[in-house]
Amino acid sequence: MHGLRQHRVGGLKEVADGALALAKHLDCPVFLLAQCNRGTEGREDKRPQLSDIRGAGAFEENSDAVIFLYRPAYYIERSQAFRDADPAAQDEHERVKHLLEIIIDKNRAGGANQVVRAWIDPALNAIRNWQKS
C-alpha cells in the first residue's frame, strides 16, 4: 500500500510540474482544481486548508496562488439542527445562504491569508460582488 501512495503522490507532482511547464510555455495562467479530502469533516471550523489536499506539497511548490472556496450554508444545511428545523440554525442559514468565501491561502504576488466575500446562488450558478447590507 505504501508503494501505491508514493506512486499517487509522484503522479500529483508530475501533474503540478506539467501545469507549471504549460503555464510558462503558453505564458498564461493554468488552473488546477482539486477536491479536498474529508479532513474538514472532523474539524469544528470547516474552512479548507492546504493540508486537506492530497499531495499538497507538489501543488504548493509550483503554485503562484492557492485559493479555496467555502460556503457555510452547505454545512448548515447538512447539520442535524437545521434538519430538525431549529430556529437558531434556520436563522444562521438565512444569514449566510448567499455567502461564498474565497480564501487566498497562498499568493506569491502578495496578499496571502485573505478572505474575499462574494454573493452566490448555487441554483442559478451565479456569483456576484458581495453587497454589505
Short mmCIF file of N, CA, C and O in Angstrom, two decimals:
data_model
loop_
_atom_site.label_atom_id
_atom_site.label_comp_id
_atom_site.label_asym_id
_atom_site.label_seq_id
_atom_site.Cartn_x
_atom_site.Cartn_y
_atom_site.Cartn_z
N MET A 1 0.82 -1.19 0.00
CA MET A 1 0.00 0.00 0.00
C MET A 1 0.87 1.26 0.00
O MET A 1 0.52 2.24 -0.61
N HIS A 2 1.99 1.21 0.71
CA HIS A 2 2.89 2.37 0.78
C HIS A 2 3.40 2.73 -0.61
O HIS A 2 3.48 3.90 -0.96
N GLY A 3 3.71 1.73 -1.42
CA GLY A 3 4.19 1.98 -2.78
C GLY A 3 3.13 2.65 -3.64
O GLY A 3 3.42 3.53 -4.44
N LEU A 4 1.86 2.26 -3.46
CA LEU A 4 0.76 2.87 -4.20
C LEU A 4 0.62 4.33 -3.82
O LEU A 4 0.43 5.19 -4.69
N ARG A 5 0.74 4.64 -2.53
CA ARG A 5 0.65 6.03 -2.07
C ARG A 5 1.78 6.86 -2.68
O ARG A 5 1.56 7.97 -3.14
N GLN A 6 3.00 6.33 -2.67
CA GLN A 6 4.13 7.05 -3.26
C GLN A 6 3.90 7.29 -4.74
O GLN A 6 4.23 8.35 -5.26
N HIS A 7 3.33 6.31 -5.43
CA HIS A 7 3.04 6.43 -6.86
C HIS A 7 2.03 7.55 -7.10
O HIS A 7 2.19 8.36 -8.01
N ARG A 8 0.98 7.62 -6.27
CA ARG A 8 -0.04 8.67 -6.42
C ARG A 8 0.56 10.05 -6.17
O ARG A 8 0.29 10.99 -6.91
N VAL A 9 1.35 10.20 -5.10
CA VAL A 9 1.97 11.48 -4.79
C VAL A 9 2.92 11.87 -5.90
O VAL A 9 2.96 13.03 -6.34
N GLY A 10 3.69 10.89 -6.43
CA GLY A 10 4.58 11.16 -7.56
C GLY A 10 3.79 11.60 -8.78
O GLY A 10 4.21 12.49 -9.52
N GLY A 11 2.62 10.98 -9.00
CA GLY A 11 1.76 11.37 -10.11
C GLY A 11 1.23 12.78 -9.95
O GLY A 11 1.13 13.53 -10.93
N LEU A 12 0.89 13.16 -8.73
CA LEU A 12 0.41 14.52 -8.48
C LEU A 12 1.52 15.53 -8.72
O LEU A 12 1.28 16.61 -9.26
N LYS A 13 2.73 15.18 -8.32
CA LYS A 13 3.87 16.08 -8.57
C LYS A 13 4.09 16.24 -10.07
O LYS A 13 4.35 17.33 -10.55
N GLU A 14 3.93 15.15 -10.79
CA GLU A 14 4.07 15.20 -12.25
C GLU A 14 3.01 16.12 -12.87
O GLU A 14 3.31 16.92 -13.77
N VAL A 15 1.79 16.06 -12.36
CA VAL A 15 0.71 16.93 -12.85
C VAL A 15 1.05 18.39 -12.53
O VAL A 15 0.91 19.27 -13.38
N ALA A 16 1.48 18.65 -11.30
CA ALA A 16 1.81 20.01 -10.90
C ALA A 16 2.97 20.56 -11.72
O ALA A 16 2.95 21.71 -12.18
N ASP A 17 4.00 19.74 -11.93
CA ASP A 17 5.14 20.16 -12.75
C ASP A 17 4.71 20.42 -14.19
O ASP A 17 5.16 21.38 -14.83
N GLY A 18 3.84 19.57 -14.71
CA GLY A 18 3.35 19.73 -16.08
C GLY A 18 2.53 21.01 -16.24
O GLY A 18 2.64 21.71 -17.24
N ALA A 19 1.72 21.32 -15.25
CA ALA A 19 0.91 22.55 -15.30
C ALA A 19 1.80 23.78 -15.27
O ALA A 19 1.56 24.75 -16.00
N LEU A 20 2.84 23.74 -14.46
CA LEU A 20 3.78 24.86 -14.40
C LEU A 20 4.49 25.03 -15.75
O LEU A 20 4.61 26.15 -16.26
N ALA A 21 4.93 23.93 -16.35
CA ALA A 21 5.59 24.00 -17.65
C ALA A 21 4.64 24.53 -18.72
O ALA A 21 5.03 25.35 -19.56
N LEU A 22 3.38 24.10 -18.67
CA LEU A 22 2.39 24.56 -19.63
C LEU A 22 2.14 26.06 -19.48
O LEU A 22 2.07 26.80 -20.48
N ALA A 23 2.04 26.53 -18.25
CA ALA A 23 1.82 27.96 -17.99
C ALA A 23 2.98 28.79 -18.53
O ALA A 23 2.77 29.84 -19.15
N LYS A 24 4.19 28.30 -18.33
CA LYS A 24 5.36 29.02 -18.85
C LYS A 24 5.39 29.00 -20.37
O LYS A 24 5.68 30.01 -21.01
N HIS A 25 5.07 27.86 -20.96
CA HIS A 25 5.08 27.72 -22.42
C HIS A 25 4.03 28.61 -23.07
O HIS A 25 4.30 29.27 -24.08
N LEU A 26 2.83 28.64 -22.51
CA LEU A 26 1.74 29.43 -23.09
C LEU A 26 1.73 30.88 -22.61
O LEU A 26 0.99 31.70 -23.14
N ASP A 27 2.52 31.15 -21.59
CA ASP A 27 2.57 32.48 -20.98
C ASP A 27 1.18 32.95 -20.56
O ASP A 27 0.73 34.05 -20.89
N CYS A 28 0.48 32.06 -19.85
CA CYS A 28 -0.85 32.39 -19.34
C CYS A 28 -1.11 31.55 -18.09
O CYS A 28 -0.42 30.56 -17.84
N PRO A 29 -2.07 31.94 -17.29
CA PRO A 29 -2.39 31.17 -16.09
C PRO A 29 -2.95 29.80 -16.44
O PRO A 29 -3.67 29.65 -17.43
N VAL A 30 -2.63 28.82 -15.64
CA VAL A 30 -3.20 27.48 -15.73
C VAL A 30 -3.79 27.17 -14.37
O VAL A 30 -3.12 27.33 -13.34
N PHE A 31 -5.05 26.78 -14.35
CA PHE A 31 -5.73 26.48 -13.10
C PHE A 31 -5.85 24.98 -12.92
O PHE A 31 -6.24 24.27 -13.85
N LEU A 32 -5.53 24.51 -11.74
CA LEU A 32 -5.76 23.12 -11.37
C LEU A 32 -6.82 23.11 -10.28
O LEU A 32 -6.72 23.88 -9.33
N LEU A 33 -7.81 22.27 -10.42
CA LEU A 33 -8.85 22.16 -9.42
C LEU A 33 -8.66 20.86 -8.66
O LEU A 33 -8.34 19.83 -9.26
N ALA A 34 -8.86 20.90 -7.37
CA ALA A 34 -8.72 19.71 -6.54
C ALA A 34 -9.82 19.68 -5.51
O ALA A 34 -10.20 20.71 -4.96
N GLN A 35 -10.34 18.50 -5.28
CA GLN A 35 -11.34 18.33 -4.23
C GLN A 35 -10.61 18.05 -2.92
O GLN A 35 -9.68 17.25 -2.89
N CYS A 36 -11.02 18.72 -1.87
CA CYS A 36 -10.40 18.50 -0.56
C CYS A 36 -10.80 17.13 -0.03
O CYS A 36 -11.87 16.61 -0.33
N ASN A 37 -9.92 16.56 0.81
CA ASN A 37 -10.26 15.30 1.44
C ASN A 37 -11.27 15.54 2.56
O ASN A 37 -11.74 16.66 2.77
N ARG A 38 -11.58 14.54 3.30
CA ARG A 38 -12.60 14.65 4.34
C ARG A 38 -12.06 15.22 5.65
O ARG A 38 -12.74 15.21 6.66
N GLY A 39 -10.85 15.74 5.65
CA GLY A 39 -10.25 16.30 6.86
C GLY A 39 -11.08 17.41 7.47
O GLY A 39 -11.10 17.60 8.69
N THR A 40 -11.80 18.14 6.63
CA THR A 40 -12.62 19.23 7.14
C THR A 40 -13.78 18.73 7.98
O THR A 40 -14.25 19.42 8.89
N GLU A 41 -14.25 17.52 7.70
CA GLU A 41 -15.40 16.97 8.41
C GLU A 41 -15.12 16.80 9.90
O GLU A 41 -16.03 16.89 10.71
N GLY A 42 -13.87 16.54 10.26
CA GLY A 42 -13.52 16.30 11.65
C GLY A 42 -13.21 17.56 12.44
O GLY A 42 -12.99 17.49 13.64
N ARG A 43 -13.22 18.70 11.77
CA ARG A 43 -12.90 19.96 12.44
C ARG A 43 -14.17 20.76 12.69
O ARG A 43 -15.12 20.70 11.91
N GLU A 44 -14.14 21.56 13.75
CA GLU A 44 -15.28 22.45 14.00
C GLU A 44 -15.36 23.52 12.92
O GLU A 44 -16.42 23.80 12.38
N ASP A 45 -14.21 24.12 12.60
CA ASP A 45 -14.15 25.11 11.52
C ASP A 45 -13.94 24.34 10.21
O ASP A 45 -12.90 23.74 9.99
N LYS A 46 -14.94 24.34 9.38
CA LYS A 46 -14.92 23.54 8.15
C LYS A 46 -14.17 24.20 6.99
O LYS A 46 -14.10 23.64 5.90
N ARG A 47 -13.61 25.38 7.20
CA ARG A 47 -12.90 26.04 6.11
C ARG A 47 -11.72 25.18 5.65
O ARG A 47 -10.95 24.70 6.47
N PRO A 48 -11.58 25.01 4.35
CA PRO A 48 -10.49 24.17 3.84
C PRO A 48 -9.13 24.83 4.05
O PRO A 48 -9.02 26.05 4.15
N GLN A 49 -8.12 24.00 4.12
CA GLN A 49 -6.75 24.47 4.23
C GLN A 49 -5.85 23.58 3.40
O GLN A 49 -6.27 22.51 2.94
N LEU A 50 -4.63 24.00 3.20
CA LEU A 50 -3.72 23.31 2.29
C LEU A 50 -3.54 21.83 2.63
O LEU A 50 -3.47 20.99 1.74
N SER A 51 -3.51 21.51 3.91
CA SER A 51 -3.31 20.11 4.30
C SER A 51 -4.48 19.21 3.92
O SER A 51 -4.37 18.00 3.98
N ASP A 52 -5.60 19.78 3.49
CA ASP A 52 -6.76 19.00 3.06
C ASP A 52 -6.65 18.50 1.62
O ASP A 52 -7.51 17.77 1.15
N ILE A 53 -5.60 18.90 0.93
CA ILE A 53 -5.39 18.45 -0.45
C ILE A 53 -4.31 17.38 -0.45
O ILE A 53 -3.21 17.59 0.05
N ARG A 54 -4.63 16.24 -1.02
CA ARG A 54 -3.64 15.17 -1.14
C ARG A 54 -2.51 15.64 -2.04
O ARG A 54 -2.75 16.22 -3.10
N GLY A 55 -1.28 15.42 -1.62
CA GLY A 55 -0.14 15.83 -2.41
C GLY A 55 0.03 17.34 -2.44
O GLY A 55 0.57 17.89 -3.41
N ALA A 56 -0.42 18.01 -1.40
CA ALA A 56 -0.42 19.48 -1.37
C ALA A 56 0.97 20.07 -1.57
O ALA A 56 1.10 21.14 -2.15
N GLY A 57 1.99 19.39 -1.12
CA GLY A 57 3.35 19.93 -1.25
C GLY A 57 3.72 20.20 -2.69
O GLY A 57 4.30 21.25 -3.01
N ALA A 58 3.37 19.29 -3.58
CA ALA A 58 3.70 19.46 -5.00
C ALA A 58 2.95 20.65 -5.58
O ALA A 58 3.50 21.43 -6.36
N PHE A 59 1.69 20.80 -5.21
CA PHE A 59 0.90 21.92 -5.72
C PHE A 59 1.39 23.24 -5.14
O PHE A 59 1.50 24.24 -5.84
N GLU A 60 1.66 23.25 -3.84
CA GLU A 60 2.10 24.49 -3.20
C GLU A 60 3.44 24.94 -3.76
O GLU A 60 3.65 26.13 -4.01
N GLU A 61 4.33 24.00 -4.00
CA GLU A 61 5.66 24.33 -4.53
C GLU A 61 5.58 25.03 -5.87
O GLU A 61 6.30 26.00 -6.13
N ASN A 62 4.71 24.59 -6.75
CA ASN A 62 4.63 25.11 -8.11
C ASN A 62 3.61 26.23 -8.29
O ASN A 62 3.58 26.87 -9.33
N SER A 63 2.77 26.46 -7.29
CA SER A 63 1.67 27.41 -7.44
C SER A 63 2.08 28.83 -7.09
O SER A 63 2.79 29.06 -6.12
N ASP A 64 1.60 29.76 -7.89
CA ASP A 64 1.73 31.16 -7.53
C ASP A 64 0.64 31.55 -6.54
O ASP A 64 0.80 32.46 -5.74
N ALA A 65 -0.50 30.85 -6.60
CA ALA A 65 -1.60 31.12 -5.68
C ALA A 65 -2.33 29.81 -5.39
O ALA A 65 -2.45 28.95 -6.25
N VAL A 66 -2.80 29.69 -4.16
CA VAL A 66 -3.67 28.58 -3.76
C VAL A 66 -4.92 29.22 -3.17
O VAL A 66 -4.84 29.99 -2.21
N ILE A 67 -6.06 28.92 -3.76
CA ILE A 67 -7.32 29.55 -3.39
C ILE A 67 -8.35 28.47 -3.08
O ILE A 67 -8.47 27.49 -3.83
N PHE A 68 -9.09 28.66 -2.00
CA PHE A 68 -10.15 27.73 -1.61
C PHE A 68 -11.48 28.45 -1.65
O PHE A 68 -11.56 29.66 -1.45
N LEU A 69 -12.55 27.69 -1.89
CA LEU A 69 -13.91 28.20 -1.82
C LEU A 69 -14.58 27.55 -0.62
O LEU A 69 -14.44 26.35 -0.39
N TYR A 70 -15.33 28.36 0.13
CA TYR A 70 -16.03 27.86 1.30
C TYR A 70 -17.41 28.50 1.35
O TYR A 70 -17.55 29.72 1.28
N ARG A 71 -18.44 27.65 1.46
CA ARG A 71 -19.81 28.12 1.55
C ARG A 71 -20.41 27.60 2.85
O ARG A 71 -20.77 26.43 2.96
N PRO A 72 -20.52 28.45 3.88
CA PRO A 72 -21.01 27.98 5.18
C PRO A 72 -22.41 27.38 5.13
O PRO A 72 -22.71 26.45 5.89
N ALA A 73 -23.26 27.87 4.25
CA ALA A 73 -24.63 27.34 4.18
C ALA A 73 -24.63 25.84 3.86
O ALA A 73 -25.52 25.11 4.31
N TYR A 74 -23.65 25.38 3.11
CA TYR A 74 -23.55 23.96 2.77
C TYR A 74 -23.53 23.10 4.03
O TYR A 74 -24.22 22.09 4.12
N TYR A 75 -22.72 23.50 5.00
CA TYR A 75 -22.59 22.72 6.23
C TYR A 75 -23.79 22.90 7.14
O TYR A 75 -24.20 21.95 7.82
N ILE A 76 -24.37 24.08 7.16
CA ILE A 76 -25.58 24.28 7.98
C ILE A 76 -26.72 23.41 7.47
O ILE A 76 -27.43 22.77 8.25
N GLU A 77 -26.89 23.35 6.15
CA GLU A 77 -27.96 22.54 5.55
C GLU A 77 -27.83 21.07 5.89
O GLU A 77 -28.81 20.34 5.92
N ARG A 78 -26.63 20.62 6.16
CA ARG A 78 -26.39 19.21 6.48
C ARG A 78 -26.36 18.93 7.98
O ARG A 78 -26.18 17.80 8.39
N SER A 79 -26.53 19.95 8.79
CA SER A 79 -26.50 19.76 10.24
C SER A 79 -27.83 19.19 10.74
O SER A 79 -28.88 19.40 10.15
N GLN A 80 -27.75 18.48 11.84
CA GLN A 80 -28.95 17.91 12.45
C GLN A 80 -29.89 19.02 12.92
O GLN A 80 -31.11 18.91 12.77
N ALA A 81 -29.34 20.09 13.47
CA ALA A 81 -30.16 21.20 13.96
C ALA A 81 -31.00 21.79 12.82
O ALA A 81 -32.19 22.08 13.00
N PHE A 82 -30.41 21.97 11.66
CA PHE A 82 -31.15 22.52 10.52
C PHE A 82 -32.23 21.54 10.07
O PHE A 82 -33.36 21.94 9.80
N ARG A 83 -31.88 20.27 10.00
CA ARG A 83 -32.87 19.26 9.59
C ARG A 83 -34.01 19.15 10.58
O ARG A 83 -35.14 18.81 10.22
N ASP A 84 -33.73 19.46 11.86
CA ASP A 84 -34.76 19.44 12.90
C ASP A 84 -35.51 20.76 12.99
O ASP A 84 -36.31 20.96 13.91
N ALA A 85 -35.26 21.67 12.06
CA ALA A 85 -35.91 22.99 12.00
C ALA A 85 -35.66 23.83 13.25
O ALA A 85 -36.53 24.57 13.70
N ASP A 86 -34.45 23.71 13.79
CA ASP A 86 -34.06 24.54 14.93
C ASP A 86 -34.05 26.01 14.48
O ASP A 86 -33.41 26.34 13.48
N PRO A 87 -34.74 26.90 15.20
CA PRO A 87 -34.82 28.30 14.78
C PRO A 87 -33.44 28.97 14.67
O PRO A 87 -33.22 29.77 13.75
N ALA A 88 -32.52 28.67 15.57
CA ALA A 88 -31.19 29.29 15.50
C ALA A 88 -30.46 28.84 14.23
O ALA A 88 -29.82 29.66 13.56
N ALA A 89 -30.56 27.57 13.89
CA ALA A 89 -29.92 27.06 12.67
C ALA A 89 -30.60 27.65 11.43
O ALA A 89 -29.92 28.01 10.46
N GLN A 90 -31.91 27.77 11.46
CA GLN A 90 -32.64 28.37 10.34
C GLN A 90 -32.22 29.84 10.15
O GLN A 90 -31.99 30.28 9.02
N ASP A 91 -32.10 30.58 11.26
CA ASP A 91 -31.69 31.99 11.19
C ASP A 91 -30.27 32.12 10.66
O ASP A 91 -29.98 32.99 9.83
N GLU A 92 -29.37 31.26 11.16
CA GLU A 92 -27.97 31.30 10.69
C GLU A 92 -27.91 30.99 9.20
O GLU A 92 -27.18 31.64 8.45
N HIS A 93 -28.67 30.00 8.75
CA HIS A 93 -28.71 29.66 7.33
C HIS A 93 -29.21 30.84 6.51
O HIS A 93 -28.64 31.16 5.46
N GLU A 94 -30.25 31.49 6.96
CA GLU A 94 -30.80 32.64 6.25
C GLU A 94 -29.76 33.76 6.14
O GLU A 94 -29.64 34.42 5.12
N ARG A 95 -28.96 33.92 7.20
CA ARG A 95 -27.94 34.97 7.24
C ARG A 95 -26.81 34.71 6.24
O ARG A 95 -26.25 35.64 5.67
N VAL A 96 -26.46 33.43 6.02
CA VAL A 96 -25.28 33.11 5.20
C VAL A 96 -25.60 32.35 3.90
O VAL A 96 -24.69 31.94 3.20
N LYS A 97 -26.88 32.20 3.58
CA LYS A 97 -27.23 31.34 2.44
C LYS A 97 -26.64 31.80 1.11
O LYS A 97 -26.47 31.00 0.21
N HIS A 98 -26.32 33.07 0.99
CA HIS A 98 -25.74 33.57 -0.26
C HIS A 98 -24.28 33.98 -0.11
O HIS A 98 -23.75 34.69 -0.95
N LEU A 99 -23.63 33.48 0.94
CA LEU A 99 -22.24 33.85 1.19
C LEU A 99 -21.28 32.80 0.63
O LEU A 99 -21.45 31.61 0.87
N LEU A 100 -20.31 33.26 -0.11
CA LEU A 100 -19.20 32.42 -0.58
C LEU A 100 -17.91 33.09 -0.13
O LEU A 100 -17.71 34.28 -0.40
N GLU A 101 -17.08 32.36 0.59
CA GLU A 101 -15.78 32.88 0.98
C GLU A 101 -14.73 32.35 0.01
O GLU A 101 -14.64 31.15 -0.21
N ILE A 102 -13.97 33.26 -0.55
CA ILE A 102 -12.85 32.90 -1.41
C ILE A 102 -11.60 33.12 -0.56
O ILE A 102 -11.25 34.25 -0.24
N ILE A 103 -10.99 32.02 -0.15
CA ILE A 103 -9.88 32.06 0.80
C ILE A 103 -8.57 31.98 0.02
O ILE A 103 -8.28 30.98 -0.64
N ILE A 104 -7.79 33.05 0.11
CA ILE A 104 -6.49 33.09 -0.58
C ILE A 104 -5.46 32.60 0.43
O ILE A 104 -5.04 33.33 1.32
N ASP A 105 -5.08 31.33 0.31
CA ASP A 105 -4.18 30.70 1.27
C ASP A 105 -2.73 31.04 0.98
O ASP A 105 -1.93 31.20 1.88
N LYS A 106 -2.41 31.10 -0.30
CA LYS A 106 -1.04 31.42 -0.73
C LYS A 106 -1.14 32.36 -1.92
O LYS A 106 -1.98 32.17 -2.79
N ASN A 107 -0.25 33.36 -1.95
CA ASN A 107 -0.23 34.28 -3.07
C ASN A 107 1.17 34.88 -3.18
O ASN A 107 1.54 35.73 -2.38
N ARG A 108 1.93 34.41 -4.15
CA ARG A 108 3.30 34.92 -4.32
C ARG A 108 3.33 36.40 -4.67
O ARG A 108 4.30 37.08 -4.44
N ALA A 109 2.25 36.91 -5.23
CA ALA A 109 2.18 38.32 -5.59
C ALA A 109 1.80 39.19 -4.39
O ALA A 109 1.68 40.39 -4.52
N GLY A 110 1.61 38.58 -3.23
CA GLY A 110 1.24 39.31 -2.02
C GLY A 110 -0.21 39.10 -1.68
O GLY A 110 -1.00 38.62 -2.48
N GLY A 111 -0.56 39.45 -0.47
CA GLY A 111 -1.95 39.36 -0.06
C GLY A 111 -2.42 37.96 0.27
O GLY A 111 -3.57 37.63 0.04
N ALA A 112 -1.54 37.12 0.82
CA ALA A 112 -1.96 35.77 1.24
C ALA A 112 -2.74 35.86 2.54
O ALA A 112 -2.75 36.88 3.22
N ASN A 113 -3.37 34.76 2.89
CA ASN A 113 -4.17 34.65 4.11
C ASN A 113 -5.26 35.72 4.17
O ASN A 113 -5.47 36.36 5.18
N GLN A 114 -5.94 35.90 3.05
CA GLN A 114 -7.05 36.84 2.97
C GLN A 114 -8.32 36.09 2.61
O GLN A 114 -8.28 35.02 2.00
N VAL A 115 -9.44 36.69 2.98
CA VAL A 115 -10.75 36.14 2.63
C VAL A 115 -11.53 37.22 1.89
O VAL A 115 -11.67 38.35 2.36
N VAL A 116 -12.01 36.87 0.71
CA VAL A 116 -12.84 37.75 -0.10
C VAL A 116 -14.25 37.17 -0.06
O VAL A 116 -14.44 35.98 -0.29
N ARG A 117 -15.22 38.01 0.23
CA ARG A 117 -16.60 37.56 0.29
C ARG A 117 -17.30 37.84 -1.04
O ARG A 117 -17.12 38.90 -1.63
N ALA A 118 -18.09 36.87 -1.48
CA ALA A 118 -18.86 37.01 -2.70
C ALA A 118 -20.28 36.53 -2.44
O ALA A 118 -20.53 35.74 -1.53
N TRP A 119 -21.22 37.01 -3.25
CA TRP A 119 -22.61 36.57 -3.20
C TRP A 119 -22.75 35.40 -4.15
O TRP A 119 -22.22 35.42 -5.27
N ILE A 120 -23.46 34.35 -3.72
CA ILE A 120 -23.63 33.18 -4.57
C ILE A 120 -25.06 32.69 -4.51
O ILE A 120 -25.72 32.78 -3.48
N ASP A 121 -25.53 32.20 -5.64
CA ASP A 121 -26.80 31.47 -5.70
C ASP A 121 -26.51 30.20 -6.48
O ASP A 121 -26.48 30.21 -7.71
N PRO A 122 -26.25 29.09 -5.76
CA PRO A 122 -25.89 27.84 -6.44
C PRO A 122 -26.96 27.35 -7.42
O PRO A 122 -26.64 26.77 -8.45
N ALA A 123 -28.24 27.62 -7.14
CA ALA A 123 -29.30 27.17 -8.04
C ALA A 123 -29.22 27.84 -9.40
O ALA A 123 -29.61 27.27 -10.41
N LEU A 124 -28.70 29.07 -9.40
CA LEU A 124 -28.57 29.81 -10.66
C LEU A 124 -27.15 29.78 -11.22
O LEU A 124 -26.89 30.39 -12.25
N ASN A 125 -26.24 29.11 -10.51
CA ASN A 125 -24.82 29.13 -10.88
C ASN A 125 -24.33 30.56 -11.01
O ASN A 125 -23.63 30.92 -11.96
N ALA A 126 -24.71 31.41 -10.06
CA ALA A 126 -24.39 32.83 -10.12
C ALA A 126 -23.49 33.24 -8.96
O ALA A 126 -23.75 32.86 -7.81
N ILE A 127 -22.45 33.99 -9.28
CA ILE A 127 -21.57 34.58 -8.27
C ILE A 127 -21.44 36.06 -8.62
O ILE A 127 -21.20 36.41 -9.77
N ARG A 128 -21.59 36.89 -7.60
CA ARG A 128 -21.52 38.35 -7.79
C ARG A 128 -20.69 38.97 -6.68
O ARG A 128 -20.36 38.31 -5.70
N ASN A 129 -20.43 40.27 -6.82
CA ASN A 129 -19.80 41.00 -5.74
C ASN A 129 -20.68 40.95 -4.50
O ASN A 129 -21.90 40.97 -4.61
N TRP A 130 -20.04 40.89 -3.34
CA TRP A 130 -20.77 40.88 -2.08
C TRP A 130 -21.22 42.30 -1.77
O TRP A 130 -20.42 43.22 -1.77
N GLN A 131 -22.51 42.46 -1.53
CA GLN A 131 -23.06 43.77 -1.17
C GLN A 131 -23.36 43.76 0.33
O GLN A 131 -24.18 42.96 0.77
N LYS A 132 -22.68 44.60 1.07
CA LYS A 132 -22.96 44.69 2.51
C LYS A 132 -24.31 45.35 2.70
O LYS A 132 -24.62 46.33 2.07
N SER A 133 -25.10 44.76 3.61
CA SER A 133 -26.41 45.34 3.86
C SER A 133 -26.48 45.98 5.22
O SER A 133 -25.66 45.91 6.01
#
